[in-house]
Short mmCIF file of C-alpha atoms in Angstrom, two decimals:
data_model
loop_
_atom_site.label_atom_id
_atom_site.label_comp_id
_atom_site.label_asym_id
_atom_site.label_seq_id
_atom_site.Cartn_x
_atom_site.Cartn_y
_atom_site.Cartn_z
CA UNK A 1 -7.04 22.75 -14.27
CA UNK A 2 -5.33 23.61 -10.90
CA UNK A 3 -4.77 21.34 -8.43
CA UNK A 4 -3.65 21.92 -4.90
CA UNK A 5 -1.61 18.85 -3.12
CA UNK A 6 -1.95 18.93 0.83
CA UNK A 7 1.81 17.52 1.24
CA UNK A 8 3.20 14.93 3.59
CA UNK A 9 6.86 13.61 4.17
CA UNK A 10 7.25 11.17 1.63
CA UNK A 11 6.50 7.53 1.88
CA UNK A 12 5.09 3.88 0.08
CA UNK A 13 2.19 5.77 1.62
CA UNK A 14 2.12 9.02 -0.75
CA UNK A 15 4.04 7.29 -3.49
CA UNK A 16 1.14 4.75 -4.35
CA UNK A 17 -2.10 7.42 -3.22
CA UNK A 18 -0.79 10.69 -3.44
CA UNK A 19 2.44 12.72 -4.65
CA UNK A 20 3.71 9.95 -6.58
CA UNK A 21 0.72 9.82 -8.70
CA UNK A 22 -0.09 13.62 -9.49
CA UNK A 23 3.54 14.21 -10.60
CA UNK A 24 3.38 11.86 -13.55
CA UNK A 25 -0.56 12.70 -13.92
CA UNK A 26 0.41 16.30 -15.04
CA UNK A 27 3.05 15.11 -17.55
CA UNK A 28 0.58 12.66 -18.93
CA UNK A 29 -2.57 15.14 -19.16
CA UNK A 30 -0.75 18.56 -19.33
CA UNK A 31 -3.69 20.82 -19.01
CA UNK A 32 -3.38 19.63 -15.29
CA UNK A 33 -1.41 22.01 -13.30
CA UNK A 34 0.04 20.81 -9.42
CA UNK A 35 0.94 22.41 -6.38
CA UNK A 36 2.08 21.02 -2.85
CA UNK A 37 1.58 22.94 0.44
CA UNK A 38 1.38 21.80 3.96
CA UNK A 39 -1.75 22.65 4.79
CA UNK A 40 -0.58 24.92 8.06
CA UNK A 41 0.80 27.70 5.27
CA UNK A 42 -2.72 27.80 3.07
CA UNK A 43 -4.39 31.46 3.08
CA UNK A 44 -8.11 32.36 1.92
CA UNK A 45 -6.39 34.10 -1.38
CA UNK A 46 -4.15 31.33 -2.19
CA UNK A 47 -6.90 28.85 -1.51
CA UNK A 48 -8.82 30.53 -4.22
CA UNK A 49 -6.40 29.84 -6.84
CA UNK A 50 -7.02 26.71 -7.14
CA UNK A 51 -9.74 24.78 -8.80
CA UNK A 52 -9.41 21.69 -6.58
CA UNK A 53 -7.85 20.52 -3.28
CA UNK A 54 -6.52 16.89 -2.19
CA UNK A 55 -6.40 15.82 0.85
CA UNK A 56 -4.98 11.87 1.21
CA UNK A 57 -5.89 10.86 4.80
CA UNK A 58 -6.63 13.56 6.74
CA UNK A 59 -6.74 13.52 10.05
CA UNK A 60 -5.58 16.92 11.58
CA UNK A 61 -7.08 20.78 12.16
CA UNK A 62 -5.10 22.36 9.86
CA UNK A 63 -5.72 19.57 7.25
CA UNK A 64 -9.49 20.25 7.75
CA UNK A 65 -9.26 24.50 7.90
CA UNK A 66 -7.27 24.13 4.42
CA UNK A 67 -10.34 21.91 2.66
CA UNK A 68 -12.73 24.40 3.76
CA UNK A 69 -10.23 27.82 2.68
CA UNK A 70 -11.11 26.10 -1.03
CA UNK A 71 -14.37 25.16 -0.74
CA UNK A 72 -15.59 28.60 0.71
CA UNK A 73 -13.65 29.68 -2.73
CA UNK A 74 -15.75 27.38 -4.70
CA UNK A 75 -13.29 24.83 -5.30
CA UNK A 76 -14.12 21.09 -5.22
CA UNK A 77 -12.69 18.79 -2.39
CA UNK A 78 -11.09 15.32 -3.41
CA UNK A 79 -10.22 13.04 -0.23
CA UNK A 80 -8.35 9.72 -0.57
CA UNK A 81 -8.23 6.98 1.82
CA UNK A 82 -5.92 3.24 1.69
CA UNK A 83 -6.63 2.05 4.94
CA UNK A 84 -9.47 1.10 6.89
CA UNK A 85 -8.28 3.80 9.78
CA UNK A 86 -11.02 3.67 11.81
CA UNK A 87 -10.79 -0.35 12.47
CA UNK A 88 -6.88 -0.32 13.75
CA UNK A 89 -6.56 -3.58 15.36
CA UNK A 90 -4.57 -3.37 18.70
CA UNK A 91 -1.63 -5.44 17.19
CA UNK A 92 -0.50 -2.50 14.73
CA UNK A 93 1.50 -0.08 16.61
CA UNK A 94 -0.25 2.60 14.37
CA UNK A 95 -3.14 2.47 16.18
CA UNK A 96 -1.40 5.10 18.82
CA UNK A 97 -1.73 7.78 15.86
CA UNK A 98 -5.49 7.59 14.96
CA UNK A 99 -7.45 8.55 18.30
CA UNK A 100 -10.62 9.98 18.72
CA UNK A 101 -10.20 13.40 17.58
CA UNK A 102 -8.31 11.93 14.14
CA UNK A 103 -11.34 10.20 13.46
CA UNK A 104 -13.21 13.79 14.25
CA UNK A 105 -11.30 15.62 12.02
CA UNK A 106 -11.90 12.94 9.45
CA UNK A 107 -15.29 12.81 9.38
CA UNK A 108 -15.15 16.23 8.82
CA UNK A 109 -13.34 16.22 5.51
CA UNK A 110 -15.22 13.45 4.39
CA UNK A 111 -18.56 15.21 4.92
CA UNK A 112 -16.76 18.22 2.85
CA UNK A 113 -16.23 16.02 0.34
CA UNK A 114 -16.96 16.30 -3.50
CA UNK A 115 -15.13 13.20 -4.42
CA UNK A 116 -13.92 10.31 -2.29
CA UNK A 117 -11.66 7.43 -3.78
CA UNK A 118 -9.71 4.71 -2.21
CA UNK A 119 -7.74 1.47 -3.08
CA UNK A 120 -10.08 -0.92 -2.45
CA UNK A 121 -14.03 -2.46 -3.14
CA UNK A 122 -13.83 -4.02 1.22
CA UNK A 123 -12.98 0.07 1.56
CA UNK A 124 -14.90 1.55 -0.46
CA UNK A 125 -18.30 -0.59 1.40
CA UNK A 126 -16.74 0.13 4.45
CA UNK A 127 -16.62 4.40 4.22
CA UNK A 128 -20.31 3.93 2.81
CA UNK A 129 -21.18 2.00 5.73
CA UNK A 130 -19.52 4.35 7.98
CA UNK A 131 -19.63 7.75 6.09
CA UNK A 132 -23.00 7.35 4.31
CA UNK A 133 -21.04 8.50 1.30
CA UNK A 134 -19.82 6.58 -1.71
CA UNK A 135 -15.90 6.13 -3.00
CA UNK A 136 -14.95 5.56 -6.28
CA UNK A 137 -12.19 2.24 -6.39
CA UNK A 138 -8.80 3.68 -7.70
CA UNK A 139 -6.57 0.28 -7.23
CA UNK A 140 -2.86 1.17 -6.78
CA UNK A 141 -0.65 0.73 -9.88
CA UNK A 142 3.00 0.33 -10.13
CA UNK A 143 4.37 3.31 -11.61
CA UNK A 144 5.81 2.10 -15.18
CA UNK A 145 7.81 5.93 -15.39
CA UNK A 146 9.97 5.10 -13.14
CA UNK A 147 10.07 0.92 -13.30
CA UNK A 148 10.32 -1.31 -15.85
CA UNK A 149 8.68 -5.42 -15.58
CA UNK A 150 11.64 -7.74 -14.83
CA UNK A 151 11.91 -11.03 -16.39
CA UNK A 152 11.04 -14.05 -14.20
CA UNK A 153 13.60 -14.57 -11.37
CA UNK A 154 15.21 -17.96 -12.95
CA UNK A 155 15.31 -21.01 -11.30
CA UNK A 156 18.56 -21.91 -8.78
CA UNK A 157 19.33 -24.14 -6.08
CA UNK A 158 18.44 -21.79 -3.38
CA UNK A 159 14.88 -20.08 -3.01
CA UNK A 160 14.74 -16.57 -1.95
CA UNK A 161 11.42 -15.87 -0.32
CA UNK A 162 10.98 -12.00 0.71
CA UNK A 163 8.60 -10.39 3.05
CA UNK A 164 8.49 -6.38 2.73
CA UNK A 165 6.95 -4.50 5.27
CA UNK A 166 7.10 -2.11 8.36
CA UNK A 167 6.48 -2.75 12.10
CA UNK A 168 2.54 -1.94 11.43
CA UNK A 169 2.91 -5.75 10.44
CA UNK A 170 4.27 -7.15 13.71
CA UNK A 171 1.01 -8.50 14.41
CA UNK A 172 0.68 -10.34 11.14
CA UNK A 173 4.34 -11.72 11.28
CA UNK A 174 3.61 -12.72 14.81
CA UNK A 175 0.23 -14.78 14.01
CA UNK A 176 2.18 -16.49 11.39
CA UNK A 177 5.14 -17.47 13.07
CA UNK A 178 5.29 -20.73 12.29
CA UNK A 179 5.29 -20.50 9.18
CA UNK A 180 9.07 -18.98 9.56
CA UNK A 181 11.17 -22.21 9.78
CA UNK A 182 14.66 -22.66 8.18
CA UNK A 183 14.37 -25.18 4.95
CA UNK A 184 17.88 -26.46 3.25
CA UNK A 185 17.26 -24.75 0.12
CA UNK A 186 15.23 -21.76 1.69
CA UNK A 187 16.85 -18.05 1.88
CA UNK A 188 14.17 -15.96 4.10
CA UNK A 189 15.09 -11.88 3.62
CA UNK A 190 13.11 -9.83 5.47
CA UNK A 191 13.10 -6.04 4.56
CA UNK A 192 11.70 -3.33 6.33
CA UNK A 193 11.32 -3.57 10.21
CA UNK A 194 13.55 -6.31 11.71
CA UNK A 195 11.33 -8.96 13.07
CA UNK A 196 13.93 -10.49 15.99
CA UNK A 197 11.09 -12.74 17.13
CA UNK A 198 11.01 -14.73 14.41
CA UNK A 199 14.61 -16.04 16.00
CA UNK A 200 14.85 -18.95 18.17
CA UNK A 201 16.53 -17.14 20.49
CA UNK A 202 12.99 -15.01 21.20
CA UNK A 203 10.58 -17.87 20.43
CA UNK A 204 10.94 -18.55 17.04
CA UNK A 205 11.99 -21.14 14.64
CA UNK A 206 14.89 -19.23 12.83
CA UNK A 207 18.25 -19.60 13.36
CA UNK A 208 18.99 -16.13 11.77
CA UNK A 209 17.02 -13.41 10.77
CA UNK A 210 18.25 -12.02 7.46
CA UNK A 211 16.84 -8.51 7.76
CA UNK A 212 17.69 -5.81 5.33
CA UNK A 213 16.67 -1.51 6.88
CA UNK A 214 13.98 0.07 5.13
CA UNK A 215 14.57 3.10 3.18
CA UNK A 216 12.31 5.47 2.90
CA UNK A 217 13.53 6.60 -0.61
CA UNK A 218 11.37 4.60 -3.14
CA UNK A 219 13.83 4.13 -6.26
CA UNK A 220 16.50 2.78 -3.31
CA UNK A 221 13.66 0.44 -1.81
CA UNK A 222 13.06 -0.90 -5.39
CA UNK A 223 16.67 -0.85 -6.45
CA UNK A 224 17.34 -3.04 -3.34
CA UNK A 225 14.26 -5.92 -4.18
CA UNK A 226 15.37 -5.44 -7.77
CA UNK A 227 19.10 -6.76 -6.58
CA UNK A 228 17.30 -9.46 -3.87
CA UNK A 229 15.77 -11.12 -7.05
CA UNK A 230 13.12 -13.14 -4.82
CA UNK A 231 11.50 -16.24 -6.14
CA UNK A 232 8.89 -15.52 -4.06
CA UNK A 233 7.53 -12.79 -1.83
CA UNK A 234 5.14 -13.88 0.98
CA UNK A 235 2.34 -11.42 2.28
CA UNK A 236 1.36 -13.26 5.32
CA UNK A 237 -1.85 -11.48 7.03
CA UNK A 238 -4.10 -11.80 9.57
CA UNK A 239 -7.86 -12.26 8.73
CA UNK A 240 -9.55 -9.01 9.89
CA UNK A 241 -11.32 -6.02 8.40
CA UNK A 242 -8.69 -3.60 8.73
CA UNK A 243 -6.20 -6.17 6.35
CA UNK A 244 -9.00 -7.15 4.43
CA UNK A 245 -9.70 -3.53 3.53
CA UNK A 246 -6.05 -3.70 2.35
CA UNK A 247 -4.65 -3.29 -1.16
CA UNK A 248 -2.54 -5.99 -3.06
CA UNK A 249 0.70 -3.35 -3.56
CA UNK A 250 2.99 -6.19 -1.95
CA UNK A 251 2.00 -8.51 -4.91
CA UNK A 252 1.60 -5.93 -7.65
CA UNK A 253 5.29 -5.43 -6.82
CA UNK A 254 6.75 -8.68 -7.07
CA UNK A 255 4.85 -9.48 -10.34
CA UNK A 256 6.64 -6.50 -11.40
CA UNK A 257 10.26 -7.43 -9.98
CA UNK A 258 9.82 -10.96 -11.75
CA UNK A 259 8.83 -13.24 -8.47
CA UNK A 260 5.70 -14.70 -7.21
CA UNK A 261 3.77 -13.97 -4.43
CA UNK A 262 2.27 -15.84 -1.59
CA UNK A 263 -1.21 -14.07 -0.57
CA UNK A 264 -4.38 -14.44 1.61
CA UNK A 265 -7.22 -16.10 -0.43
CA UNK A 266 -9.19 -13.12 -0.49
CA UNK A 267 -11.23 -10.89 -3.17
CA UNK A 268 -8.38 -8.07 -3.82
CA UNK A 269 -6.12 -10.59 -4.25
CA UNK A 270 -7.61 -13.56 -6.76
CA UNK A 271 -5.61 -12.58 -9.92
CA UNK A 272 -2.60 -14.18 -8.33
CA UNK A 273 -1.32 -17.76 -8.70
CA UNK A 274 -0.62 -18.73 -4.89
CA UNK A 275 -3.48 -18.26 -2.24
CA UNK A 276 -3.66 -19.33 1.38
CA UNK A 277 -6.15 -19.39 3.87
CA UNK A 278 -4.77 -19.16 6.73
CA UNK A 279 -1.49 -19.73 9.09
CA UNK A 280 -1.74 -23.48 8.95
CA UNK A 281 -2.70 -23.67 5.60
CA UNK A 282 0.30 -21.77 4.92
CA UNK A 283 2.52 -23.79 6.74
CA UNK A 284 1.53 -27.07 4.84
CA UNK A 285 1.58 -25.43 1.41
CA UNK A 286 5.38 -24.37 1.78
CA UNK A 287 7.52 -27.16 1.65
CA UNK A 288 5.66 -28.40 -1.48
CA UNK A 289 6.25 -25.22 -3.15
CA UNK A 290 9.95 -25.07 -2.00
CA UNK A 291 9.89 -28.29 -3.14
CA UNK A 292 9.51 -28.19 -6.89
CA UNK A 293 10.12 -26.18 -9.32
CA UNK A 294 9.34 -21.73 -8.62
CA UNK A 295 5.94 -21.60 -10.30
CA UNK A 296 4.88 -19.66 -12.75
CA UNK A 297 4.91 -15.74 -12.37
CA UNK A 298 2.49 -13.66 -13.91
CA UNK A 299 3.54 -10.17 -15.16
CA UNK A 300 1.73 -7.22 -13.93
CA UNK A 301 -1.31 -6.54 -15.63
CA UNK A 302 -0.85 -3.67 -18.26
CA UNK A 303 -4.18 -2.19 -16.34
CA UNK A 304 -2.42 -1.54 -13.24
CA UNK A 305 0.05 0.20 -14.66
CA UNK A 306 0.34 3.87 -13.38
CA UNK A 307 -0.39 5.79 -16.83
CA UNK A 308 -3.59 3.82 -17.19
CA UNK A 309 -4.74 4.09 -13.37
CA UNK A 310 -4.11 7.82 -13.93
CA UNK A 311 -6.85 7.92 -16.67
CA UNK A 312 -9.08 7.10 -14.03
CA UNK A 313 -8.21 10.02 -11.94
CA UNK A 314 -8.29 12.58 -15.23
CA UNK A 315 -11.61 11.55 -16.10
CA UNK A 316 -12.77 12.86 -12.27
CA UNK A 317 -10.88 15.93 -12.41
CA UNK A 318 -12.42 16.91 -16.08
CA UNK A 319 -15.94 15.58 -15.13
#
């Protein structure tokens, strides 16, 4: 079984949905051979060497041409999505990269697909409503080849609360800005994008924004989170379809690192112990949470290990 992956620059997205999952799968199931290519470099003869082509979020003319080349040679097409990219809210700067042309290319790619996968049921339902094709949900998984489950962060005098994310979450943080206030025994830590607008100097409530710059190297990122040893990981999300379609990666990572996630009270997140309904509820919840014992950590489930989830991918390839 030969699988061709359309390569993209490494990121959290490729780690959880593309190149980061297929490498371990090919070691777990040696009958699957993988190769990576830039879509622009694929030629008709080379396309005929593969049984499958895999494309995550195809959105360029080169992506669609590569998909058609493999399809014309008798290969199968696997399209994967992890975001509701045709409903990006105006507060999310990623929207500027997903104009009408990108949506047209995505439509053509999905039209050619033999298999469509995505990360959540909400997203699968939206794909079926929009494109008229069913999608298989493959949940995001933590890489148990790369990571180990850590023990719960022990209670200390100072409670560390971590937020991690990119500037695509600036709108979410702004909507929850009143949540982020100085408490005597709390250290807020922001990793990734710098939410300067949470500081008192810019209309927020924090005297100081403790910021750790983002590192695109996923191993460096994981090591930094492990060094921070957060007690809680907070996931403030506005209630809109784009966010409802998101997966629980932040909470899953928190569970692996011994922290307790604070998450929206939505179906995708119901397995976690501390939900909130909206910004007001979260603001009211935090003082009691901080004043008491650190809530019990829920270790990441075995069925969310990559070695477990990849069995689902392998079953699709070999069906």
